[in-house]
């Protein structure tokens, strides 16, 4: 009889550092919820995904409307250095856009 073997290793095409992103207009509100999560890994994954999304000015506009700036300000004081670094990167990218620089 054959036995199924389940590997503990992730497939090579899955990046564990990025959060799965919801589709369409639900993507940024979902990431905003994950930034408020008490779990460190969830916050880190959300920040990694957010770094990729804020390169688009349309996403920056939506992120400001959702209320990311208040959450990102609180994450600047986080105990984890990775969270602080990625938060700074997101704020920097957002400030480069016209919409983001006006809201700062």
JSON list of C-alpha atoms in Angstrom, two decimals:
[
{"chain": "A", "resi": 1, "resn": "UNK", "atom": "CA", "xyz": [0.00, 0.00, 0.00]},
{"chain": "A", "resi": 2, "resn": "UNK", "atom": "CA", "xyz": [1.32, 3.46, -0.88]},
{"chain": "A", "resi": 3, "resn": "UNK", "atom": "CA", "xyz": [1.65, 6.14, 1.76]},
{"chain": "A", "resi": 4, "resn": "UNK", "atom": "CA", "xyz": [1.28, 9.83, 1.12]},
{"chain": "A", "resi": 5, "resn": "UNK", "atom": "CA", "xyz": [4.24, 11.94, 2.13]},
{"chain": "A", "resi": 6, "resn": "UNK", "atom": "CA", "xyz": [3.68, 15.57, 2.93]},
{"chain": "A", "resi": 7, "resn": "UNK", "atom": "CA", "xyz": [6.75, 17.75, 2.88]},
{"chain": "A", "resi": 8, "resn": "UNK", "atom": "CA", "xyz": [7.23, 20.49, 5.45]},
{"chain": "A", "resi": 9, "resn": "UNK", "atom": "CA", "xyz": [9.09, 22.58, 2.87]},
{"chain": "A", "resi": 10, "resn": "UNK", "atom": "CA", "xyz": [7.28, 25.23, 0.87]},
{"chain": "A", "resi": 11, "resn": "UNK", "atom": "CA", "xyz": [7.21, 24.94, -2.91]},
{"chain": "A", "resi": 12, "resn": "UNK", "atom": "CA", "xyz": [10.01, 26.95, -4.53]},
{"chain": "A", "resi": 13, "resn": "UNK", "atom": "CA", "xyz": [7.62, 29.39, -6.25]},
{"chain": "A", "resi": 14, "resn": "UNK", "atom": "CA", "xyz": [6.02, 30.61, -2.99]},
{"chain": "A", "resi": 15, "resn": "UNK", "atom": "CA", "xyz": [7.66, 33.55, -1.23]},
{"chain": "A", "resi": 16, "resn": "UNK", "atom": "CA", "xyz": [6.99, 33.35, 2.52]},
{"chain": "A", "resi": 17, "resn": "UNK", "atom": "CA", "xyz": [7.91, 37.00, 3.02]},
{"chain": "A", "resi": 18, "resn": "UNK", "atom": "CA", "xyz": [4.93, 38.39, 1.11]},
{"chain": "A", "resi": 19, "resn": "UNK", "atom": "CA", "xyz": [1.36, 38.34, 2.27]},
{"chain": "A", "resi": 20, "resn": "UNK", "atom": "CA", "xyz": [-1.32, 36.97, -0.02]},
{"chain": "A", "resi": 21, "resn": "UNK", "atom": "CA", "xyz": [-3.08, 40.02, -1.45]},
{"chain": "A", "resi": 22, "resn": "UNK", "atom": "CA", "xyz": [-6.81, 40.28, -1.93]},
{"chain": "A", "resi": 23, "resn": "UNK", "atom": "CA", "xyz": [-8.06, 41.19, -5.40]},
{"chain": "A", "resi": 24, "resn": "UNK", "atom": "CA", "xyz": [-9.14, 44.67, -6.46]},
{"chain": "A", "resi": 25, "resn": "UNK", "atom": "CA", "xyz": [-10.33, 47.30, -4.03]},
{"chain": "A", "resi": 26, "resn": "UNK", "atom": "CA", "xyz": [-10.21, 44.90, -1.10]},
{"chain": "A", "resi": 27, "resn": "UNK", "atom": "CA", "xyz": [-6.41, 44.54, -1.24]},
{"chain": "A", "resi": 28, "resn": "UNK", "atom": "CA", "xyz": [-5.39, 47.65, 0.68]},
{"chain": "A", "resi": 29, "resn": "UNK", "atom": "CA", "xyz": [-8.06, 47.46, 3.41]},
{"chain": "A", "resi": 30, "resn": "UNK", "atom": "CA", "xyz": [-7.02, 43.84, 4.03]},
{"chain": "A", "resi": 31, "resn": "UNK", "atom": "CA", "xyz": [-3.36, 44.86, 4.33]},
{"chain": "A", "resi": 32, "resn": "UNK", "atom": "CA", "xyz": [-4.39, 47.65, 6.70]},
{"chain": "A", "resi": 33, "resn": "UNK", "atom": "CA", "xyz": [-6.07, 45.07, 8.93]},
{"chain": "A", "resi": 34, "resn": "UNK", "atom": "CA", "xyz": [-2.95, 42.90, 8.82]},
{"chain": "A", "resi": 35, "resn": "UNK", "atom": "CA", "xyz": [-0.77, 45.83, 9.88]},
{"chain": "A", "resi": 36, "resn": "UNK", "atom": "CA", "xyz": [-2.83, 46.06, 13.08]},
{"chain": "A", "resi": 37, "resn": "UNK", "atom": "CA", "xyz": [-2.35, 42.35, 13.77]},
{"chain": "A", "resi": 38, "resn": "UNK", "atom": "CA", "xyz": [-0.54, 41.43, 17.00]},
{"chain": "A", "resi": 39, "resn": "UNK", "atom": "CA", "xyz": [1.55, 38.82, 15.15]},
{"chain": "A", "resi": 40, "resn": "UNK", "atom": "CA", "xyz": [4.96, 40.04, 14.04]},
{"chain": "A", "resi": 41, "resn": "UNK", "atom": "CA", "xyz": [5.17, 37.83, 10.94]},
{"chain": "A", "resi": 42, "resn": "UNK", "atom": "CA", "xyz": [1.78, 39.03, 9.71]},
{"chain": "A", "resi": 43, "resn": "UNK", "atom": "CA", "xyz": [2.87, 42.65, 10.06]},
{"chain": "A", "resi": 44, "resn": "UNK", "atom": "CA", "xyz": [6.15, 41.98, 8.25]},
{"chain": "A", "resi": 45, "resn": "UNK", "atom": "CA", "xyz": [4.40, 40.21, 5.37]},
{"chain": "A", "resi": 46, "resn": "UNK", "atom": "CA", "xyz": [1.86, 43.00, 5.02]},
{"chain": "A", "resi": 47, "resn": "UNK", "atom": "CA", "xyz": [4.64, 45.60, 4.89]},
{"chain": "A", "resi": 48, "resn": "UNK", "atom": "CA", "xyz": [6.54, 43.62, 2.23]},
{"chain": "A", "resi": 49, "resn": "UNK", "atom": "CA", "xyz": [3.43, 43.44, 0.06]},
{"chain": "A", "resi": 50, "resn": "UNK", "atom": "CA", "xyz": [2.63, 47.10, 0.69]},
{"chain": "A", "resi": 51, "resn": "UNK", "atom": "CA", "xyz": [6.12, 48.12, -0.47]},
{"chain": "A", "resi": 52, "resn": "UNK", "atom": "CA", "xyz": [5.31, 46.62, -3.85]},
{"chain": "A", "resi": 53, "resn": "UNK", "atom": "CA", "xyz": [1.85, 48.17, -4.09]},
{"chain": "A", "resi": 54, "resn": "UNK", "atom": "CA", "xyz": [2.67, 51.79, -3.23]},
{"chain": "A", "resi": 55, "resn": "UNK", "atom": "CA", "xyz": [4.73, 52.29, -6.36]},
{"chain": "A", "resi": 56, "resn": "UNK", "atom": "CA", "xyz": [1.42, 52.92, -8.15]},
{"chain": "A", "resi": 57, "resn": "UNK", "atom": "CA", "xyz": [0.01, 56.42, -7.44]},
{"chain": "A", "resi": 58, "resn": "UNK", "atom": "CA", "xyz": [-3.53, 55.06, -7.57]},
{"chain": "A", "resi": 59, "resn": "UNK", "atom": "CA", "xyz": [-2.73, 52.68, -4.73]},
{"chain": "A", "resi": 60, "resn": "UNK", "atom": "CA", "xyz": [-1.13, 55.52, -2.75]},
{"chain": "A", "resi": 61, "resn": "UNK", "atom": "CA", "xyz": [-4.33, 57.53, -3.11]},
{"chain": "A", "resi": 62, "resn": "UNK", "atom": "CA", "xyz": [-6.43, 54.59, -1.94]},
{"chain": "A", "resi": 63, "resn": "UNK", "atom": "CA", "xyz": [-4.02, 53.81, 0.93]},
{"chain": "A", "resi": 64, "resn": "UNK", "atom": "CA", "xyz": [-4.31, 57.35, 2.24]},
{"chain": "A", "resi": 65, "resn": "UNK", "atom": "CA", "xyz": [-8.10, 57.11, 2.04]},
{"chain": "A", "resi": 66, "resn": "UNK", "atom": "CA", "xyz": [-8.12, 53.82, 3.94]},
{"chain": "A", "resi": 67, "resn": "UNK", "atom": "CA", "xyz": [-6.05, 55.32, 6.76]},
{"chain": "A", "resi": 68, "resn": "UNK", "atom": "CA", "xyz": [-2.62, 53.80, 6.33]},
{"chain": "A", "resi": 69, "resn": "UNK", "atom": "CA", "xyz": [-0.76, 56.90, 7.50]},
{"chain": "A", "resi": 70, "resn": "UNK", "atom": "CA", "xyz": [-1.96, 56.58, 11.11]},
{"chain": "A", "resi": 71, "resn": "UNK", "atom": "CA", "xyz": [-1.03, 52.90, 11.25]},
{"chain": "A", "resi": 72, "resn": "UNK", "atom": "CA", "xyz": [2.35, 53.52, 9.65]},
{"chain": "A", "resi": 73, "resn": "UNK", "atom": "CA", "xyz": [3.12, 56.29, 12.15]},
{"chain": "A", "resi": 74, "resn": "UNK", "atom": "CA", "xyz": [2.54, 53.90, 15.04]},
{"chain": "A", "resi": 75, "resn": "UNK", "atom": "CA", "xyz": [4.69, 51.23, 13.38]},
{"chain": "A", "resi": 76, "resn": "UNK", "atom": "CA", "xyz": [7.65, 53.62, 13.33]},
{"chain": "A", "resi": 77, "resn": "UNK", "atom": "CA", "xyz": [7.91, 52.99, 17.08]},
{"chain": "A", "resi": 78, "resn": "UNK", "atom": "CA", "xyz": [7.72, 49.19, 16.78]},
{"chain": "A", "resi": 79, "resn": "UNK", "atom": "CA", "xyz": [10.21, 47.04, 18.70]},
{"chain": "A", "resi": 80, "resn": "UNK", "atom": "CA", "xyz": [11.24, 45.08, 15.58]},
{"chain": "A", "resi": 81, "resn": "UNK", "atom": "CA", "xyz": [13.84, 46.68, 13.33]},
{"chain": "A", "resi": 82, "resn": "UNK", "atom": "CA", "xyz": [12.48, 45.05, 10.15]},
{"chain": "A", "resi": 83, "resn": "UNK", "atom": "CA", "xyz": [9.05, 46.56, 10.75]},
{"chain": "A", "resi": 84, "resn": "UNK", "atom": "CA", "xyz": [10.57, 49.99, 11.33]},
{"chain": "A", "resi": 85, "resn": "UNK", "atom": "CA", "xyz": [12.72, 49.71, 8.21]},
{"chain": "A", "resi": 86, "resn": "UNK", "atom": "CA", "xyz": [9.89, 48.60, 5.92]},
{"chain": "A", "resi": 87, "resn": "UNK", "atom": "CA", "xyz": [7.56, 51.23, 7.40]},
{"chain": "A", "resi": 88, "resn": "UNK", "atom": "CA", "xyz": [10.12, 53.90, 6.59]},
{"chain": "A", "resi": 89, "resn": "UNK", "atom": "CA", "xyz": [10.46, 52.51, 3.06]},
{"chain": "A", "resi": 90, "resn": "UNK", "atom": "CA", "xyz": [6.69, 52.61, 2.51]},
{"chain": "A", "resi": 91, "resn": "UNK", "atom": "CA", "xyz": [6.46, 56.18, 3.81]},
{"chain": "A", "resi": 92, "resn": "UNK", "atom": "CA", "xyz": [9.38, 57.23, 1.60]},
{"chain": "A", "resi": 93, "resn": "UNK", "atom": "CA", "xyz": [7.79, 55.74, -1.53]},
{"chain": "A", "resi": 94, "resn": "UNK", "atom": "CA", "xyz": [4.43, 57.31, -0.67]},
{"chain": "A", "resi": 95, "resn": "UNK", "atom": "CA", "xyz": [6.09, 60.72, -0.19]},
{"chain": "A", "resi": 96, "resn": "UNK", "atom": "CA", "xyz": [7.61, 60.53, -3.66]},
{"chain": "A", "resi": 97, "resn": "UNK", "atom": "CA", "xyz": [4.14, 60.62, -5.22]},
{"chain": "A", "resi": 98, "resn": "UNK", "atom": "CA", "xyz": [2.27, 63.90, -5.55]},
{"chain": "A", "resi": 99, "resn": "UNK", "atom": "CA", "xyz": [-0.73, 62.64, -3.59]},
{"chain": "A", "resi": 100, "resn": "UNK", "atom": "CA", "xyz": [1.40, 61.27, -0.79]},
{"chain": "A", "resi": 101, "resn": "UNK", "atom": "CA", "xyz": [3.57, 64.33, -0.39]},
{"chain": "A", "resi": 102, "resn": "UNK", "atom": "CA", "xyz": [0.51, 66.59, -0.01]},
{"chain": "A", "resi": 103, "resn": "UNK", "atom": "CA", "xyz": [-1.00, 64.38, 2.69]},
{"chain": "A", "resi": 104, "resn": "UNK", "atom": "CA", "xyz": [2.20, 64.33, 4.74]}
]
